[in-house]
Amino acid sequence: MDTYFSKLDTLGKSLTGDLKHDKITTTIYSTDASVYKEEPSAVAWPKTISDIREILQFATKEKSSVTLRAGGTSLAGQVVSSGIIVDISRYMNKILEINKDEMWVRVEPGVVLDELNLKLKEKGLFFGPETSTSNRCNIGGMVGNDACGSHSIIYGSTRDHTIEIKTLLSDGSEAIFGPLSNDEFLIKCNENNLEGEIYRNIKKILGDKINQEKIREGYPDPKVHRRNTGYALDQLLDSMMFDENSARKFNFSELLTGSEGTLAVTTEIKLNIIPLPPVNKALVCVHLKKRNDAFKANLIALKFKPSAVEMMDNRILELTEDNASQRNNRFFLEGKPAAILIVEFVREKPEEIDNAAAGMIEALKSANYGYSYPVIKGKDISKVWEIRKAGLGVLANMKGDAKPVTLMEDTAISVELLPAYMDEIEILLAKYGKDAVFHAHIGSGELHIRPVLNLKDTEDVKLFRTIGIETAHLVKKYKGSLSGEHGDGRLRGEFIPIILGEHNYNLLKQVKECWDPNGILNPGKITATPPMDTNLRYVPGAPTRDIDTIYDFSSSYGIIRAAERCNGTADCRKSAIIGGTMCPSFMATGDEFKSTRARANVVREFLSQEGDSWNHREIYEILDLCLGCKGCKSECPSSVDIAKIKSEFLQHWYDRHGIPLRTRLIAYISVINRIGSLAPPVFNFFLKNKITSGIVKKVTGFASKRSIPLLYKTTLRKWTSKNLSKINPPNPIGSVCLFIDEFSDYNDTETGISTVLLLTSLNYKVVTAGHKVSARTFLSKGLIRTAKKTIRQNIQALSGIISDELPLVGIEPSAILGFRDEYPELAGDDLKKAADKIAISSFMVDEFIAKEFRAGRINRGSFVDEKASILLHAHCQQKAVASSAATLEMLSIPVNYSVKEIPSGCCGMAGSFGYEKEHFELSNQVGELVLFPEVRNSEINTIISAPGTSCRHHIKDGTGRVALHPAVVLYNALRR
């Protein structure tokens, strides 16, 4: 007799897409962005509608269930299920048709919102609703939750723009739901199939006068536009089919929007699109002295017809201080506001914006609301919106186990009643001694109110439920909606009877039973929801394991909590079209398995298990395709540093399983190069010769198609020892201590020589110190005990030498930036202060020269006047720990040098990653996303520049073009 899992294997073989049920996969898909966790039986990635139909038929036969998943950013547990998860984001993500004349677009459900709008922008159009997750959320998910976003006061919700939805019903039959006249509706009622039964069912429900009365009486106030509690029966009732005073055609897509995949499977969506808004925009960032002033200040702002009014309170603003990617976006903040209102004005003419902004500011001042009102225009607008969109993610940075949780964060109230409602919310929270974070859509009456609770603590879990119940009764009192845009899911489903009443709740159950008689479509959401305090991500009362580590994880209270910082919001699922560095392996494949979120999920799950924490092959496998680019360190709003976690894990894994030969070779490459430097021509012969290099690569596990870095005829240490006394200026304007990294020493020696000559030509004295290698190769391969020993030796060697007057300047970003990144964390308590002091005075040569240029000690007259065009690829660790700004500034010093940064993330080489045979193809895939095409498409006389040694090597192997270090570019530009 076949087991369930053998039947799943048979199903998987019949699909054109994929299906898996291994432990890693089911662990990855056991959570979304909510507080819930439930392991699915399998995960499928369909390529066709036929695939989905087969899965539905299988679920019916085996009495299983099917839950559709898109970006997995649900906050109420909508896509957490014990059945089969069907991820439509990987394959069903095509924009099918854009009709500019009729102003609509047809898409598959896996299309990402920002990617859709980038395509529509080419035609001067866009899709109005914009969520804070717009760079990774899928249209299918937006339909499922009836997503709104910051601009809902003018663009409404997804439901307002959904024209037609193509579906598979629970029995596998196809149905298209769009606007119908009364006659067309009645024709549908006569069909002898499930679709016909669905129409007959709704005709019976909404045609009943008592039901009509109960719906109008029990549903949220129609003035609350963000109302998404239960199924939208009130929307359907407001159609000409059931209300002779209505001019709206009946459209079942209004019911499916917000139904969370519980009624049908969406396979295609037809959306209304609109012209792009006027280009003239401005933000007024109202700084408030008291948080509660925001509720009445909001009413004043709305009088001036803004396109958006958003709120952020002091708690969330403070959490952005420690996030690398958001630190620069805080530029507009003045002092320490208790809250800010971000008020956006969009008008046809700039003067109209100025008038509206000035009028609003004057009105706020007259009412004594606010103390500062900076007006933001141009490119800076996006920075303000970025910090607002990062709100949910940065909440995970709150230290300790108590976090702002999703619970009452989606309530929507008539905006005029919001001040009184919030007074009662604060009384409710104070009764239990709890505070909350307030942020988001104040302009539409929906504040994301997140009480700070520890869901690992049994008492706080009880409060979780108690506060949820009391909030529901309070929302009912104000005729509001318990869900405005995040949906009911399993978080709010059991409170629906409180909001809508038992009668209306029974109507919802009738609808569900008609559409899905076997209960296979996302069960336990909206109706028949299990208790909201069950299946939580953490077991209440279970202690978090304290695991000894070599890295210092004290800032997150241990490595497990460092992984727990990932709250599932999926910022790591951006595509290369959207840009950024995180996460290159996901960008190249679109595979959740290769995302930062997946790695954090697996690390958290398996490290938390009893037994040997470091002996889980599941963790080893999930971390294998992490390139170590550190994009997550800066771009993840929750500051999840997977590269650090990977390095820590590998050390302990090797303790148990031994260090592989290739890992040793890479980690100790400086030793090999030092031996080879005794006879560079001989060493290089073996690496260049096809036969000998082929043997070396095969034995060591390096990719056969990858070239190996060669040795220079001398080392940089030897060259500086011999030449510094000759070339150092007699009357220098300053001095630097050159950090000779192991790459510049042996392989990129010419780059090192050019860097020294550049500095001395600019009248800086260059000195060296007796330090060790940078430890970068040890860190990247997980030999962090050896790295720690080396790091401590370097700190001891440089302590007392490096200062503001003698900064440490490096050539290779991954080497010099270690002083600001890993060194303080591996220094040990006795050397921590010394490490911090060195870190402050450690610079990439790019940063040093740009700083000196700004100080007026370097001038443009030192460089040629000839024109040159430069394409810059910045190093991924540079972007994570520092910035590319200094490199761009340095390369722009010559008066006629034009510099453009390639909008690439990680190049794909990532140190040794791209040399390894099993990673070679993925490495090239990453390079082909943006970097390689940009280089190939550039003019032949364009200078390609990249500060990273592995980046330059990858560019040469991948495109045939030679890339130069920025210091070499600038050295070549010196007047001779």
PDB file of N, CA and C in Angstrom, residues 829-875:
ATOM      1  N   ASP A 829      37.564  40.488  24.991  1.00  0.00           N
ATOM      2  CA  ASP A 829      37.283  41.602  25.905  1.00  0.00           C
ATOM      3  C   ASP A 829      38.518  42.454  26.174  1.00  0.00           C
ATOM      4  N   ASP A 830      39.692  41.823  26.252  1.00  0.00           N
ATOM      5  CA  ASP A 830      40.902  42.570  26.603  1.00  0.00           C
ATOM      6  C   ASP A 830      41.391  43.486  25.487  1.00  0.00           C
ATOM      7  N   LEU A 831      41.022  43.182  24.244  1.00  0.00           N
ATOM      8  CA  LEU A 831      41.494  44.002  23.117  1.00  0.00           C
ATOM      9  C   LEU A 831      40.358  44.741  22.411  1.00  0.00           C
ATOM     10  N   LYS A 832      39.155  44.671  22.970  1.00  0.00           N
ATOM     11  CA  LYS A 832      37.992  45.275  22.311  1.00  0.00           C
ATOM     12  C   LYS A 832      38.168  46.784  22.121  1.00  0.00           C
ATOM     13  N   LYS A 833      38.629  47.488  23.150  1.00  0.00           N
ATOM     14  CA  LYS A 833      38.803  48.938  23.041  1.00  0.00           C
ATOM     15  C   LYS A 833      39.867  49.291  22.010  1.00  0.00           C
ATOM     16  N   ALA A 834      40.942  48.525  21.992  1.00  0.00           N
ATOM     17  CA  ALA A 834      41.997  48.771  21.007  1.00  0.00           C
ATOM     18  C   ALA A 834      41.483  48.532  19.597  1.00  0.00           C
ATOM     19  N   ALA A 835      40.657  47.477  19.430  1.00  0.00           N
ATOM     20  CA  ALA A 835      40.078  47.179  18.119  1.00  0.00           C
ATOM     21  C   ALA A 835      39.152  48.300  17.668  1.00  0.00           C
ATOM     22  N   ASP A 836      38.337  48.803  18.584  1.00  0.00           N
ATOM     23  CA  ASP A 836      37.427  49.896  18.251  1.00  0.00           C
ATOM     24  C   ASP A 836      38.195  51.145  17.835  1.00  0.00           C
ATOM     25  N   LYS A 837      39.312  51.400  18.500  1.00  0.00           N
ATOM     26  CA  LYS A 837      40.119  52.593  18.186  1.00  0.00           C
ATOM     27  C   LYS A 837      40.731  52.476  16.793  1.00  0.00           C
ATOM     28  N   ILE A 838      41.233  51.280  16.480  1.00  0.00           N
ATOM     29  CA  ILE A 838      41.794  51.074  15.137  1.00  0.00           C
ATOM     30  C   ILE A 838      40.704  51.187  14.080  1.00  0.00           C
ATOM     31  N   ALA A 839      39.525  50.648  14.385  1.00  0.00           N
ATOM     32  CA  ALA A 839      38.418  50.671  13.422  1.00  0.00           C
ATOM     33  C   ALA A 839      38.069  52.089  12.998  1.00  0.00           C
ATOM     34  N   ILE A 840      38.080  53.008  13.962  1.00  0.00           N
ATOM     35  CA  ILE A 840      37.727  54.402  13.673  1.00  0.00           C
ATOM     36  C   ILE A 840      38.693  55.029  12.679  1.00  0.00           C
ATOM     37  N   SER A 841      39.940  54.565  12.687  1.00  0.00           N
ATOM     38  CA  SER A 841      40.967  55.168  11.824  1.00  0.00           C
ATOM     39  C   SER A 841      41.389  54.248  10.688  1.00  0.00           C
ATOM     40  N   SER A 842      40.508  53.332  10.300  1.00  0.00           N
ATOM     41  CA  SER A 842      40.793  52.420   9.185  1.00  0.00           C
ATOM     42  C   SER A 842      39.964  52.809   7.972  1.00  0.00           C
ATOM     43  N   PHE A 843      40.617  52.936   6.815  1.00  0.00           N
ATOM     44  CA  PHE A 843      39.929  53.415   5.616  1.00  0.00           C
ATOM     45  C   PHE A 843      40.355  52.648   4.378  1.00  0.00           C
ATOM     46  N   MET A 844      39.430  52.420   3.477  1.00  0.00           N
ATOM     47  CA  MET A 844      39.814  52.061   2.115  1.00  0.00           C
ATOM     48  C   MET A 844      40.561  53.257   1.539  1.00  0.00           C
ATOM     49  N   VAL A 845      41.484  53.006   0.624  1.00  0.00           N
ATOM     50  CA  VAL A 845      42.227  54.117   0.033  1.00  0.00           C
ATOM     51  C   VAL A 845      41.265  55.099  -0.644  1.00  0.00           C
ATOM     52  N   ASP A 846      40.167  54.598  -1.189  1.00  0.00           N
ATOM     53  CA  ASP A 846      39.150  55.437  -1.817  1.00  0.00           C
ATOM     54  C   ASP A 846      38.594  56.433  -0.800  1.00  0.00           C
ATOM     55  N   GLU A 847      38.265  55.920   0.394  1.00  0.00           N
ATOM     56  CA  GLU A 847      37.693  56.762   1.452  1.00  0.00           C
ATOM     57  C   GLU A 847      38.702  57.815   1.905  1.00  0.00           C
ATOM     58  N   PHE A 848      39.949  57.390   2.055  1.00  0.00           N
ATOM     59  CA  PHE A 848      40.973  58.323   2.523  1.00  0.00           C
ATOM     60  C   PHE A 848      41.162  59.470   1.543  1.00  0.00           C
ATOM     61  N   ILE A 849      41.292  59.142   0.261  1.00  0.00           N
ATOM     62  CA  ILE A 849      41.533  60.191  -0.745  1.00  0.00           C
ATOM     63  C   ILE A 849      40.319  61.112  -0.871  1.00  0.00           C
ATOM     64  N   ALA A 850      39.123  60.539  -0.846  1.00  0.00           N
ATOM     65  CA  ALA A 850      37.916  61.381  -0.921  1.00  0.00           C
ATOM     66  C   ALA A 850      37.844  62.317   0.281  1.00  0.00           C
ATOM     67  N   LYS A 851      38.197  61.826   1.456  1.00  0.00           N
ATOM     68  CA  LYS A 851      38.174  62.654   2.675  1.00  0.00           C
ATOM     69  C   LYS A 851      39.196  63.783   2.570  1.00  0.00           C
ATOM     70  N   GLU A 852      40.380  63.453   2.080  1.00  0.00           N
ATOM     71  CA  GLU A 852      41.425  64.471   1.939  1.00  0.00           C
ATOM     72  C   GLU A 852      41.068  65.493   0.863  1.00  0.00           C
ATOM     73  N   PHE A 853      40.369  65.035  -0.171  1.00  0.00           N
ATOM     74  CA  PHE A 853      39.919  65.961  -1.228  1.00  0.00           C
ATOM     75  C   PHE A 853      38.905  66.952  -0.652  1.00  0.00           C
ATOM     76  N   ARG A 854      37.963  66.448   0.156  1.00  0.00           N
ATOM     77  CA  ARG A 854      36.973  67.326   0.772  1.00  0.00           C
ATOM     78  C   ARG A 854      37.633  68.330   1.724  1.00  0.00           C
ATOM     79  N   ALA A 855      38.745  67.897   2.337  1.00  0.00           N
ATOM     80  CA  ALA A 855      39.453  68.783   3.276  1.00  0.00           C
ATOM     81  C   ALA A 855      40.335  69.793   2.560  1.00  0.00           C
ATOM     82  N   GLY A 856      40.446  69.682   1.232  1.00  0.00           N
ATOM     83  CA  GLY A 856      41.222  70.646   0.464  1.00  0.00           C
ATOM     84  C   GLY A 856      42.693  70.318   0.368  1.00  0.00           C
ATOM     85  N   ARG A 857      43.100  69.140   0.825  1.00  0.00           N
ATOM     86  CA  ARG A 857      44.524  68.778   0.768  1.00  0.00           C
ATOM     87  C   ARG A 857      44.886  68.064  -0.532  1.00  0.00           C
ATOM     88  N   ILE A 858      43.895  67.710  -1.309  1.00  0.00           N
ATOM     89  CA  ILE A 858      44.104  67.173  -2.654  1.00  0.00           C
ATOM     90  C   ILE A 858      43.269  68.028  -3.591  1.00  0.00           C
ATOM     91  N   ASN A 859      43.828  68.448  -4.713  1.00  0.00           N
ATOM     92  CA  ASN A 859      43.070  69.299  -5.627  1.00  0.00           C
ATOM     93  C   ASN A 859      43.072  68.733  -7.037  1.00  0.00           C
ATOM     94  N   ARG A 860      42.119  69.199  -7.806  1.00  0.00           N
ATOM     95  CA  ARG A 860      41.940  68.686  -9.164  1.00  0.00           C
ATOM     96  C   ARG A 860      43.141  68.994 -10.058  1.00  0.00           C
ATOM     97  N   GLY A 861      43.895  70.016  -9.719  1.00  0.00           N
ATOM     98  CA  GLY A 861      45.028  70.404 -10.556  1.00  0.00           C
ATOM     99  C   GLY A 861      46.108  69.355 -10.656  1.00  0.00           C
ATOM    100  N   SER A 862      46.084  68.377  -9.766  1.00  0.00           N
ATOM    101  CA  SER A 862      47.085  67.312  -9.807  1.00  0.00           C
ATOM    102  C   SER A 862      46.795  66.286 -10.899  1.00  0.00           C
ATOM    103  N   PHE A 863      45.642  66.439 -11.559  1.00  0.00           N
ATOM    104  CA  PHE A 863      45.204  65.416 -12.502  1.00  0.00           C
ATOM    105  C   PHE A 863      44.971  66.001 -13.883  1.00  0.00           C
ATOM    106  N   VAL A 864      44.978  65.127 -14.868  1.00  0.00           N
ATOM    107  CA  VAL A 864      44.862  65.532 -16.266  1.00  0.00           C
ATOM    108  C   VAL A 864      43.474  66.109 -16.558  1.00  0.00           C
ATOM    109  N   ASP A 865      43.384  66.836 -17.673  1.00  0.00           N
ATOM    110  CA  ASP A 865      42.111  67.429 -18.091  1.00  0.00           C
ATOM    111  C   ASP A 865      41.372  66.570 -19.124  1.00  0.00           C
ATOM    112  N   GLU A 866      42.022  65.508 -19.599  1.00  0.00           N
ATOM    113  CA  GLU A 866      41.406  64.669 -20.620  1.00  0.00           C
ATOM    114  C   GLU A 866      40.109  64.056 -20.105  1.00  0.00           C
ATOM    115  N   LYS A 867      39.181  63.809 -21.054  1.00  0.00           N
ATOM    116  CA  LYS A 867      37.912  63.190 -20.705  1.00  0.00           C
ATOM    117  C   LYS A 867      38.084  61.673 -20.583  1.00  0.00           C
ATOM    118  N   ALA A 868      37.316  61.108 -19.685  1.00  0.00           N
ATOM    119  CA  ALA A 868      37.283  59.649 -19.551  1.00  0.00           C
ATOM    120  C   ALA A 868      35.947  59.240 -18.948  1.00  0.00           C
ATOM    121  N   SER A 869      35.431  58.128 -19.443  1.00  0.00           N
ATOM    122  CA  SER A 869      34.194  57.570 -18.893  1.00  0.00           C
ATOM    123  C   SER A 869      34.535  56.318 -18.099  1.00  0.00           C
ATOM    124  N   ILE A 870      33.978  56.223 -16.903  1.00  0.00           N
ATOM    125  CA  ILE A 870      34.306  55.110 -16.011  1.00  0.00           C
ATOM    126  C   ILE A 870      33.023  54.419 -15.574  1.00  0.00           C
ATOM    127  N   LEU A 871      33.014  53.102 -15.623  1.00  0.00           N
ATOM    128  CA  LEU A 871      31.942  52.293 -15.046  1.00  0.00           C
ATOM    129  C   LEU A 871      32.489  51.636 -13.783  1.00  0.00           C
ATOM    130  N   LEU A 872      31.829  51.869 -12.674  1.00  0.00           N
ATOM    131  CA  LEU A 872      32.300  51.350 -11.388  1.00  0.00           C
ATOM    132  C   LEU A 872      31.407  50.212 -10.895  1.00  0.00           C
ATOM    133  N   HIS A 873      32.041  49.100 -10.534  1.00  0.00           N
ATOM    134  CA  HIS A 873      31.357  48.039  -9.785  1.00  0.00           C
ATOM    135  C   HIS A 873      31.927  48.049  -8.374  1.00  0.00           C
ATOM    136  N   ALA A 874      31.124  48.446  -7.405  1.00  0.00           N
ATOM    137  CA  ALA A 874      31.580  48.508  -6.021  1.00  0.00           C
ATOM    138  C   ALA A 874      31.558  47.124  -5.388  1.00  0.00           C
ATOM    139  N   HIS A 875      32.476  46.896  -4.469  1.00  0.00           N
ATOM    140  CA  HIS A 875      32.590  45.615  -3.765  1.00  0.00           C
ATOM    141  C   HIS A 875      31.392  45.430  -2.833  1.00  0.00           C
TER     142      HIS A 875
END
